[in-house]
PDB file of C-alpha atoms in Angstrom:
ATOM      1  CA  UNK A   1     -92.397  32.088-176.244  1.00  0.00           C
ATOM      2  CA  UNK A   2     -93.574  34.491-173.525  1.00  0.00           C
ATOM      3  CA  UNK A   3     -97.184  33.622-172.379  1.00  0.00           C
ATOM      4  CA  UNK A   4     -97.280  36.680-170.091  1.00  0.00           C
ATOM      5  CA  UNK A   5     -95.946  39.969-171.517  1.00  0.00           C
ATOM      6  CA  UNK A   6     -95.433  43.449-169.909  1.00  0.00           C
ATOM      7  CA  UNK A   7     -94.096  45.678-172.963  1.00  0.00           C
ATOM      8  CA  UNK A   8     -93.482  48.863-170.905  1.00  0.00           C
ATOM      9  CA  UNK A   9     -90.234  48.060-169.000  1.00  0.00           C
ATOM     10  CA  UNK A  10     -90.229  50.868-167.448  1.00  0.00           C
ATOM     11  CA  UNK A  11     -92.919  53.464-166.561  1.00  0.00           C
ATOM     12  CA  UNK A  12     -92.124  57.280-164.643  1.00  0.00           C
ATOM     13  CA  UNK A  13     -95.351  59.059-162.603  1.00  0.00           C
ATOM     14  CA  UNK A  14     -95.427  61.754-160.326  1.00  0.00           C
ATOM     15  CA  UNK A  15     -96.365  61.498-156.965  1.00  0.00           C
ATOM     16  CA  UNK A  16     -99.838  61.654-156.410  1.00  0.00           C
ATOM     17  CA  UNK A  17    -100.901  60.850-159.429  1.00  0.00           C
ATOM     18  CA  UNK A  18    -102.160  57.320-160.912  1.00  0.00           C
ATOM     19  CA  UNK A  19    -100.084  54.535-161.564  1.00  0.00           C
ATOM     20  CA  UNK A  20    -100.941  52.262-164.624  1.00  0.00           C
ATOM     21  CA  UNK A  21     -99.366  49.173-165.295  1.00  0.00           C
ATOM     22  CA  UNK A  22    -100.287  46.367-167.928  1.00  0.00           C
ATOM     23  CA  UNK A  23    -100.183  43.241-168.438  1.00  0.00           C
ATOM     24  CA  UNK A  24    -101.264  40.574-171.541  1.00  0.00           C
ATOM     25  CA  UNK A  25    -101.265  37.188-171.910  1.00  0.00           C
ATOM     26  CA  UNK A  26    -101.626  34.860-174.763  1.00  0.00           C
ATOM     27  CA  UNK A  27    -102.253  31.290-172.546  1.00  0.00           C
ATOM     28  CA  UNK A  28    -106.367  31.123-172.339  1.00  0.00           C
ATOM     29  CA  UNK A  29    -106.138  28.198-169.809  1.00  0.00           C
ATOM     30  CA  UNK A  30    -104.834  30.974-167.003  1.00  0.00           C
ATOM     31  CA  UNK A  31    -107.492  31.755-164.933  1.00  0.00           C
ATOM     32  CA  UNK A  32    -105.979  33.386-161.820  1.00  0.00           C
ATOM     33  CA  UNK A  33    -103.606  36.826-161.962  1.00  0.00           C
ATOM     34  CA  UNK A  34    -101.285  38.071-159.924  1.00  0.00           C
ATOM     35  CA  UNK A  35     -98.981  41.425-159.691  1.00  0.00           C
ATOM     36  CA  UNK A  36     -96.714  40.840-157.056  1.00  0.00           C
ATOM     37  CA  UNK A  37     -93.696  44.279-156.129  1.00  0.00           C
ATOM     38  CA  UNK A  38     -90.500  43.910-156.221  1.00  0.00           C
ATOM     39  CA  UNK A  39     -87.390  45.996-154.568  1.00  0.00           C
ATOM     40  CA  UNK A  40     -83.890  45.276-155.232  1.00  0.00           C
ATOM     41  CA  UNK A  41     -81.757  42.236-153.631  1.00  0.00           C
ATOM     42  CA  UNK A  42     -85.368  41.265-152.264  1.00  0.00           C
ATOM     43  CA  UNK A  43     -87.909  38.431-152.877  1.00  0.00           C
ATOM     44  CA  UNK A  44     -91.391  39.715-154.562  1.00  0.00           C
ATOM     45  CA  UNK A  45     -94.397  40.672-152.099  1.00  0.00           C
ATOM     46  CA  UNK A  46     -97.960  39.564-153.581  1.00  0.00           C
ATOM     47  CA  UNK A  47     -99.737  42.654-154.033  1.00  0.00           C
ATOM     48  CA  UNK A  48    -102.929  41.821-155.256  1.00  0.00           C
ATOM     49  CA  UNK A  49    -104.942  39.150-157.673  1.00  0.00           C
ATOM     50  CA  UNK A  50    -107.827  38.660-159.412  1.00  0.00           C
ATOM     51  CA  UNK A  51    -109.391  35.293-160.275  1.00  0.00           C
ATOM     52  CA  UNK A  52    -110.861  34.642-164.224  1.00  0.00           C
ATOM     53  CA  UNK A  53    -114.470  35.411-163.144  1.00  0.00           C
ATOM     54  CA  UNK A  54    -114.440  38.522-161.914  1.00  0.00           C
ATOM     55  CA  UNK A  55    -113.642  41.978-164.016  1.00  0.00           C
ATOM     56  CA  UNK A  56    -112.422  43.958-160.972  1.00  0.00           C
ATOM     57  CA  UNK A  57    -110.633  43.685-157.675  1.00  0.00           C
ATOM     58  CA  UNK A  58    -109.871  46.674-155.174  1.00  0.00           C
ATOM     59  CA  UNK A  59    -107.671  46.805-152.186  1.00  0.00           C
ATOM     60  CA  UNK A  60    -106.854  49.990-151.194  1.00  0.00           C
ATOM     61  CA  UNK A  61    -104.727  52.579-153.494  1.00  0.00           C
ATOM     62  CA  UNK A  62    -104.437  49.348-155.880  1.00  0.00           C
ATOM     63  CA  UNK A  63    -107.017  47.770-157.933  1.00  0.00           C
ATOM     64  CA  UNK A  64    -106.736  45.373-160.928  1.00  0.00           C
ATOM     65  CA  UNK A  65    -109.268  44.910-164.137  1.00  0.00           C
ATOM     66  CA  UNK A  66    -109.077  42.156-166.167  1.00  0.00           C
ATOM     67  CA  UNK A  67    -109.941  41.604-169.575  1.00  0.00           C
ATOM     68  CA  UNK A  68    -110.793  38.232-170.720  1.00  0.00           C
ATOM     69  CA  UNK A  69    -112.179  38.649-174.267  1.00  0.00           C
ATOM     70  CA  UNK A  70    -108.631  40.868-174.632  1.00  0.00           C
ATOM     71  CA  UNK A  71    -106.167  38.581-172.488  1.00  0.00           C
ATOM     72  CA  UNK A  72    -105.084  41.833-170.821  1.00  0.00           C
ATOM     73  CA  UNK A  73    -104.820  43.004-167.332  1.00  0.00           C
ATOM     74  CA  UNK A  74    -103.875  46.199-165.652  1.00  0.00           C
ATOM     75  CA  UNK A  75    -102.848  47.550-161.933  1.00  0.00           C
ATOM     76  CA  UNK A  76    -103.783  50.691-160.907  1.00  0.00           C
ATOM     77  CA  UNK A  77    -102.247  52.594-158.094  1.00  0.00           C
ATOM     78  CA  UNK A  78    -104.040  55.887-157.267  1.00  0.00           C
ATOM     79  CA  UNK A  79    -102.787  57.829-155.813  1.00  0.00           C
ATOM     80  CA  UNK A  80     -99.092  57.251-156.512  1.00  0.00           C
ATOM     81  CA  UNK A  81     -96.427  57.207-153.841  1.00  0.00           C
ATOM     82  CA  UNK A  82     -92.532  57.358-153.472  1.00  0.00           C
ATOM     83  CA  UNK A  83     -92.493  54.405-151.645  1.00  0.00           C
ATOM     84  CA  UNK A  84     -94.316  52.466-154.760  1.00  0.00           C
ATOM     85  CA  UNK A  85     -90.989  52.904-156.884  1.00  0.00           C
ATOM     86  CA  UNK A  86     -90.102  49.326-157.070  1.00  0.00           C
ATOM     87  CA  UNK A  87     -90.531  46.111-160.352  1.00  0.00           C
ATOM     88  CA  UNK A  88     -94.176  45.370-161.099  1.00  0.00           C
ATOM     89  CA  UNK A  89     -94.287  42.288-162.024  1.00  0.00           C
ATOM     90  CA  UNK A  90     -97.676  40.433-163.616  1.00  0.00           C
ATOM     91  CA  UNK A  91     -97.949  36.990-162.877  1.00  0.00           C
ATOM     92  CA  UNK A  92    -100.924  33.994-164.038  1.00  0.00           C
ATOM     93  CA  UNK A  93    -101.410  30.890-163.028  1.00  0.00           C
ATOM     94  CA  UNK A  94    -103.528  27.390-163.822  1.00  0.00           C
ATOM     95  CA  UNK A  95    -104.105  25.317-161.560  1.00  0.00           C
ATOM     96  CA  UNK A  96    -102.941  21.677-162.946  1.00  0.00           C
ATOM     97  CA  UNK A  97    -103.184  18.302-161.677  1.00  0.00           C
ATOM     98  CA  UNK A  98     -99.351  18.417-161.102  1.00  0.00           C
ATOM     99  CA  UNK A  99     -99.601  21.381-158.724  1.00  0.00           C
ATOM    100  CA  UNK A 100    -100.534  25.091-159.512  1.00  0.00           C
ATOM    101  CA  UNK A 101     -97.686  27.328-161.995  1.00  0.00           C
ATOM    102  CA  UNK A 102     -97.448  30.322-161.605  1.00  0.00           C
ATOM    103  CA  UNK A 103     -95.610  32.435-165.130  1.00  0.00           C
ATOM    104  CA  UNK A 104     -94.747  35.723-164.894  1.00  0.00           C
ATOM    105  CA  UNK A 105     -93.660  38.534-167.147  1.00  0.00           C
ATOM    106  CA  UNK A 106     -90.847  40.180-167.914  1.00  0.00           C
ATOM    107  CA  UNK A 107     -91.615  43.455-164.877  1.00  0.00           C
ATOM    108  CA  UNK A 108     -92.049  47.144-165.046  1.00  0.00           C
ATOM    109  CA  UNK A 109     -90.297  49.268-163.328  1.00  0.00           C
ATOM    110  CA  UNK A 110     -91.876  51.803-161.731  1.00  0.00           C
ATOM    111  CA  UNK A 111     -90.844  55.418-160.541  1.00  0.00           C
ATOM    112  CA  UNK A 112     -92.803  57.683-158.372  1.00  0.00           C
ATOM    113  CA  UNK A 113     -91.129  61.070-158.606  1.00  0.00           C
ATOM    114  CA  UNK A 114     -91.646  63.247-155.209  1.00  0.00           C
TER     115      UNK A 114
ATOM    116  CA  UNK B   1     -97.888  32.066-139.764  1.00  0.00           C
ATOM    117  CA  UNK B   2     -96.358  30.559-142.282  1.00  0.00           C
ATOM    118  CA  UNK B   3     -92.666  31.754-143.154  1.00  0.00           C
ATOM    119  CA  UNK B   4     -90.015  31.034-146.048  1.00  0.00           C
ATOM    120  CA  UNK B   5     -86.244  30.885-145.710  1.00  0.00           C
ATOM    121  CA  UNK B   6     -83.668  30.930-147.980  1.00  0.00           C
ATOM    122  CA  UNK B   7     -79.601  30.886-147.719  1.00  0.00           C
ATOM    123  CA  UNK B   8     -77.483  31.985-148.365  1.00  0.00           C
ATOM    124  CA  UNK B   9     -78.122  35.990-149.513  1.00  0.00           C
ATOM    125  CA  UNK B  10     -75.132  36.272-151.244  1.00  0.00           C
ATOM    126  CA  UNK B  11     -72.637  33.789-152.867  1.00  0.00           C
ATOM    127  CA  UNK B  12     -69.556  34.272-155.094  1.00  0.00           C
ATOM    128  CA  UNK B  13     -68.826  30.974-156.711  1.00  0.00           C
ATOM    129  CA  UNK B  14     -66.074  30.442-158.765  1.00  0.00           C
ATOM    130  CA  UNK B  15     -66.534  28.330-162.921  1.00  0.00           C
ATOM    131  CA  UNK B  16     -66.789  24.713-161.956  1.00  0.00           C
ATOM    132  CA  UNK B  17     -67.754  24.654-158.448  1.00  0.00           C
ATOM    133  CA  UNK B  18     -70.736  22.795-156.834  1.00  0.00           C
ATOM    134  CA  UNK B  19     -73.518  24.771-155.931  1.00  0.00           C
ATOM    135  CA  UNK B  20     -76.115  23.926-153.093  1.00  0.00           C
ATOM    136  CA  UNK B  21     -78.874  26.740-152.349  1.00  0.00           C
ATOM    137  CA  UNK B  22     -81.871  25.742-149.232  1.00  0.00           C
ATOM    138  CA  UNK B  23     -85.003  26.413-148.365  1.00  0.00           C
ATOM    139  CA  UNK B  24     -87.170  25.695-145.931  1.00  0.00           C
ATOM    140  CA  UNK B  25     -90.917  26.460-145.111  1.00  0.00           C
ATOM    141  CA  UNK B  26     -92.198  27.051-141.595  1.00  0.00           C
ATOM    142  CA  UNK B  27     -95.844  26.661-140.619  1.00  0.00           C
ATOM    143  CA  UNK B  28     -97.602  24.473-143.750  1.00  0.00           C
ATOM    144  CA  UNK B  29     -97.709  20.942-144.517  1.00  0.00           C
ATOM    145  CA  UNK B  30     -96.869  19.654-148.039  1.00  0.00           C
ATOM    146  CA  UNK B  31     -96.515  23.084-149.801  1.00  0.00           C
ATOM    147  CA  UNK B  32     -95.616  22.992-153.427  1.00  0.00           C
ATOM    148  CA  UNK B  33     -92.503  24.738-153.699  1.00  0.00           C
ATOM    149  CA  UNK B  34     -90.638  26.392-156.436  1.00  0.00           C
ATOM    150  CA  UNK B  35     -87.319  27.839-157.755  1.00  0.00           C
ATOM    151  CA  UNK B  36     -86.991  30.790-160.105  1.00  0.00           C
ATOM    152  CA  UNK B  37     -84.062  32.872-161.054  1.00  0.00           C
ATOM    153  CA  UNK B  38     -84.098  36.201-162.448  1.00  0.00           C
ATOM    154  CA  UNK B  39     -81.158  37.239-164.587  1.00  0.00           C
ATOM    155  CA  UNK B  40     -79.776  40.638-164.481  1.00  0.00           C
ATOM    156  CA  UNK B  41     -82.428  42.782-165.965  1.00  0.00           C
ATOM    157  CA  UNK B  42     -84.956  40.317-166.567  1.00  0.00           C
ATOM    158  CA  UNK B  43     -88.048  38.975-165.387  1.00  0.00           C
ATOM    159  CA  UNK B  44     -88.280  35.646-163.020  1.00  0.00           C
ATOM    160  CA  UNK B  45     -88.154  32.162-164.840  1.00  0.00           C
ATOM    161  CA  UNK B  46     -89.459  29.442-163.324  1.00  0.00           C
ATOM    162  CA  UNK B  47     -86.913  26.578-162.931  1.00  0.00           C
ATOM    163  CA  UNK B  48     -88.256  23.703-161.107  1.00  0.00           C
ATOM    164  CA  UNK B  49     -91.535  23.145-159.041  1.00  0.00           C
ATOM    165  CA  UNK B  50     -92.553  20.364-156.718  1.00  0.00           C
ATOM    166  CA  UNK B  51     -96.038  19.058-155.122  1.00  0.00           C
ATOM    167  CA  UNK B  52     -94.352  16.295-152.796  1.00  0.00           C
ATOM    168  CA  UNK B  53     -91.485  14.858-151.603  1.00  0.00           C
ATOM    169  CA  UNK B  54     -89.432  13.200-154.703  1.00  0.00           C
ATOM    170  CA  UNK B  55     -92.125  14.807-157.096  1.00  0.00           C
ATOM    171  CA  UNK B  56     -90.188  17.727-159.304  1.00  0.00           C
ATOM    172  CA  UNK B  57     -90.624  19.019-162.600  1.00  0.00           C
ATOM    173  CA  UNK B  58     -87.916  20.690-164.481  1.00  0.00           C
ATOM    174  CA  UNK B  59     -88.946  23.440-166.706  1.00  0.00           C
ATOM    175  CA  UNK B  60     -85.743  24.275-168.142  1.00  0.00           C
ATOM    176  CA  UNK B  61     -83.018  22.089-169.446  1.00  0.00           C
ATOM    177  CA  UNK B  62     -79.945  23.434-167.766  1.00  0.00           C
ATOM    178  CA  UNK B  63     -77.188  22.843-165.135  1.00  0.00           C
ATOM    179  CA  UNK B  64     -79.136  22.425-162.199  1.00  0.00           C
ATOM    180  CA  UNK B  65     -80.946  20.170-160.508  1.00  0.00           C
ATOM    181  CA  UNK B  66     -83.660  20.113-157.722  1.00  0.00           C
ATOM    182  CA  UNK B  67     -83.916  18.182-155.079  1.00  0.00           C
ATOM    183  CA  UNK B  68     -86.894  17.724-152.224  1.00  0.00           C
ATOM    184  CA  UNK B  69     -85.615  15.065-149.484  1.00  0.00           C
ATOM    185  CA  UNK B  70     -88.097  16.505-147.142  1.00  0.00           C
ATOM    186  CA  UNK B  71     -91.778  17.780-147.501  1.00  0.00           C
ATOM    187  CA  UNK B  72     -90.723  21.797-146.354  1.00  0.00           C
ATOM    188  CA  UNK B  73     -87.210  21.600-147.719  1.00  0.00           C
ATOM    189  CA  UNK B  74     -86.054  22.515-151.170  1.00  0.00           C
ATOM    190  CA  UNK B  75     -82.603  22.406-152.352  1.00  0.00           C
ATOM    191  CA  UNK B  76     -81.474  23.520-155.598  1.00  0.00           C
ATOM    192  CA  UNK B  77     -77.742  22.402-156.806  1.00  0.00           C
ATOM    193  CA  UNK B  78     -75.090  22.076-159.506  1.00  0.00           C
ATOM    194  CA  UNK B  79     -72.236  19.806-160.072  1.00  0.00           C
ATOM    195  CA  UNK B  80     -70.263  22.431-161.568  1.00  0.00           C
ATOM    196  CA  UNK B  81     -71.290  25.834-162.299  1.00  0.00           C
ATOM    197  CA  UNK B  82     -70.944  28.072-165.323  1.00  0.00           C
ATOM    198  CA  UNK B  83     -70.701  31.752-165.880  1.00  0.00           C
ATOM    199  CA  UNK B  84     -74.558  32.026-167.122  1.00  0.00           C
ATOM    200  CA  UNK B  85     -75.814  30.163-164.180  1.00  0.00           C
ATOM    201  CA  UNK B  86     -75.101  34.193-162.087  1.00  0.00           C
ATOM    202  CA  UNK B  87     -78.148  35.773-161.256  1.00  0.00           C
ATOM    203  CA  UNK B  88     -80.741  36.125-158.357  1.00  0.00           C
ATOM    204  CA  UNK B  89     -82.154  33.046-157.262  1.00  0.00           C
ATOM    205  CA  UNK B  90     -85.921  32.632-155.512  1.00  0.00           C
ATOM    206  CA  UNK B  91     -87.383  29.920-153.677  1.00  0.00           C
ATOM    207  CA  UNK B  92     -91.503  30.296-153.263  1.00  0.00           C
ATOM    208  CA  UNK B  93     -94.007  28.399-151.951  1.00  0.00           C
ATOM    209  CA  UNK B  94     -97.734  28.009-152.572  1.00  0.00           C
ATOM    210  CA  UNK B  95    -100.497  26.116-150.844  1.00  0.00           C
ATOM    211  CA  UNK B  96    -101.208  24.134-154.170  1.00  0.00           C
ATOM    212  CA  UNK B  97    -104.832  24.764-154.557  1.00  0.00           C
ATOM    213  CA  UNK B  98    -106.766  26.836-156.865  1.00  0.00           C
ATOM    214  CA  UNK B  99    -106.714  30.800-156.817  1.00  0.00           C
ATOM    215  CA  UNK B 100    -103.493  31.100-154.254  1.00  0.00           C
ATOM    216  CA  UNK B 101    -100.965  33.269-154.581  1.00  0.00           C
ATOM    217  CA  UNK B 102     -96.946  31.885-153.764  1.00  0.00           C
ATOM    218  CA  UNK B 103     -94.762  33.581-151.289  1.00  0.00           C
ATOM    219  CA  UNK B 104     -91.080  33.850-151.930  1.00  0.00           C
ATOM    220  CA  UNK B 105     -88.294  33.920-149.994  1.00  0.00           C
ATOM    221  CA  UNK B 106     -85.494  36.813-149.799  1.00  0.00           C
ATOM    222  CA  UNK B 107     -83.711  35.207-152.532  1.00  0.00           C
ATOM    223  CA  UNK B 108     -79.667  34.667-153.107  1.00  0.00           C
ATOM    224  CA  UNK B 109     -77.586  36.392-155.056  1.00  0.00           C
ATOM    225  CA  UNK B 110     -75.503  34.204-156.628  1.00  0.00           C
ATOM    226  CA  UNK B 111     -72.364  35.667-159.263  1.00  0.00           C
ATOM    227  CA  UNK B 112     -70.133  33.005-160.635  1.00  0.00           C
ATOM    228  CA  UNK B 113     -66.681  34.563-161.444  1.00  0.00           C
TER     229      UNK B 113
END
């Protein structure tokens, strides 16, 4: 049973344009969200997150909204780059009194065409 | 700064071999600490996670085991491995408290042949 889900496995943009990835969830205990990048043979970077109270969060060319009522989140990267071909992947988290889980989805591969 | 290692990057393994993947965290004190795998063309699954020393939860019932004999070292084993237990293996770290993200290291390819 998949609490975090990311039904586009794979998503194609061209360069300069935006990026949209998404992201739903079905556990309503999660209350912090994650998208972390991924290239190949490499560990996941931590992109960017956005805690349960807020609706918005912008860094840069990347911001995520979240959707509580909906259980759905989305990044988006404007404008796209080349260098942002790489696996999205959406991640949540609850912080437990055994420690703090983090579950993430399946990914989404992303590709930037020049 | 804090930093996250992880060997080896690659490892070819042969059916029924012991397996014994490290980590170790640099620059934190009592981290929790995790291990994921991603199989080939899937997403990352969390295998085991631990808030102290001798304090690990197992996630999935499998052929591994965890182990934490020290607060910033994590080692992740098997007796004897089996085909399905290829894939790419991550060790992460967090600080434990509320609204952190976890940092993983370069992970280790493991194919069992």
């Amino acid at each position: 049973d998949q609490q975090v889900k990311q039904n586009s496995p794979s998503l194609s943009v061209q360069e300069g344009r935006i990026s949209i990835l998404n992201c739903d969830y079905t556990n309503s205990m999660f209350d912090y969200f994650l998208w972390y990048k991924k290239y190949p043979a490499e560990g996941p970077t931590f992109l960017i997150s956005i805690s349960s109270i807020k609706d918005k969060n912008e860094d840069g060319r990347f911001t995520v909204f979240l959707n509580k009522s909906a259980k759905h989140l989305s990044l988006h990267i404007v404008p796209s780059q080349p260098g942002d071909s790489a696996v999205y992947f959406c991640a949540a988290s609850a912080f437990r009194t055994y420690g703090q889980n983090f579950v993430f989805g399946p990914g989404t591969r992303l590709s930037v065409l020049p | 700064s804090q930093t996250i290692h992880q060997w080896p990057a690659t490892l070819v393994q042969p059916v029924g071999s012991p397996l014994s993947l490290e980590c170790t965290v640099e620059g934190t004190s009592n981290p929790n600490l995790y291990w994921y795998r991603q199989a080939a063309g899937r997403g990352l699954q969390l295998l085991f996670y631990s808030i102290g020393i001798d304090q690990i939860s197992s996630e999935v019932p499998q052929n591994l085991s965890a182990s934490r004999p020290q607060d910033r070292q994590f080692i992740l084993s098997s007796k004897k491995l089996l085909l399905s237990d290829s894939g790419f293996y991550l060790c992460a770290w967090s600080t434990g408290t509320p609204n952190t993200e976890a940092f993983f290291g370069q992970g280790t390819r493991l194919t069992v042949v």
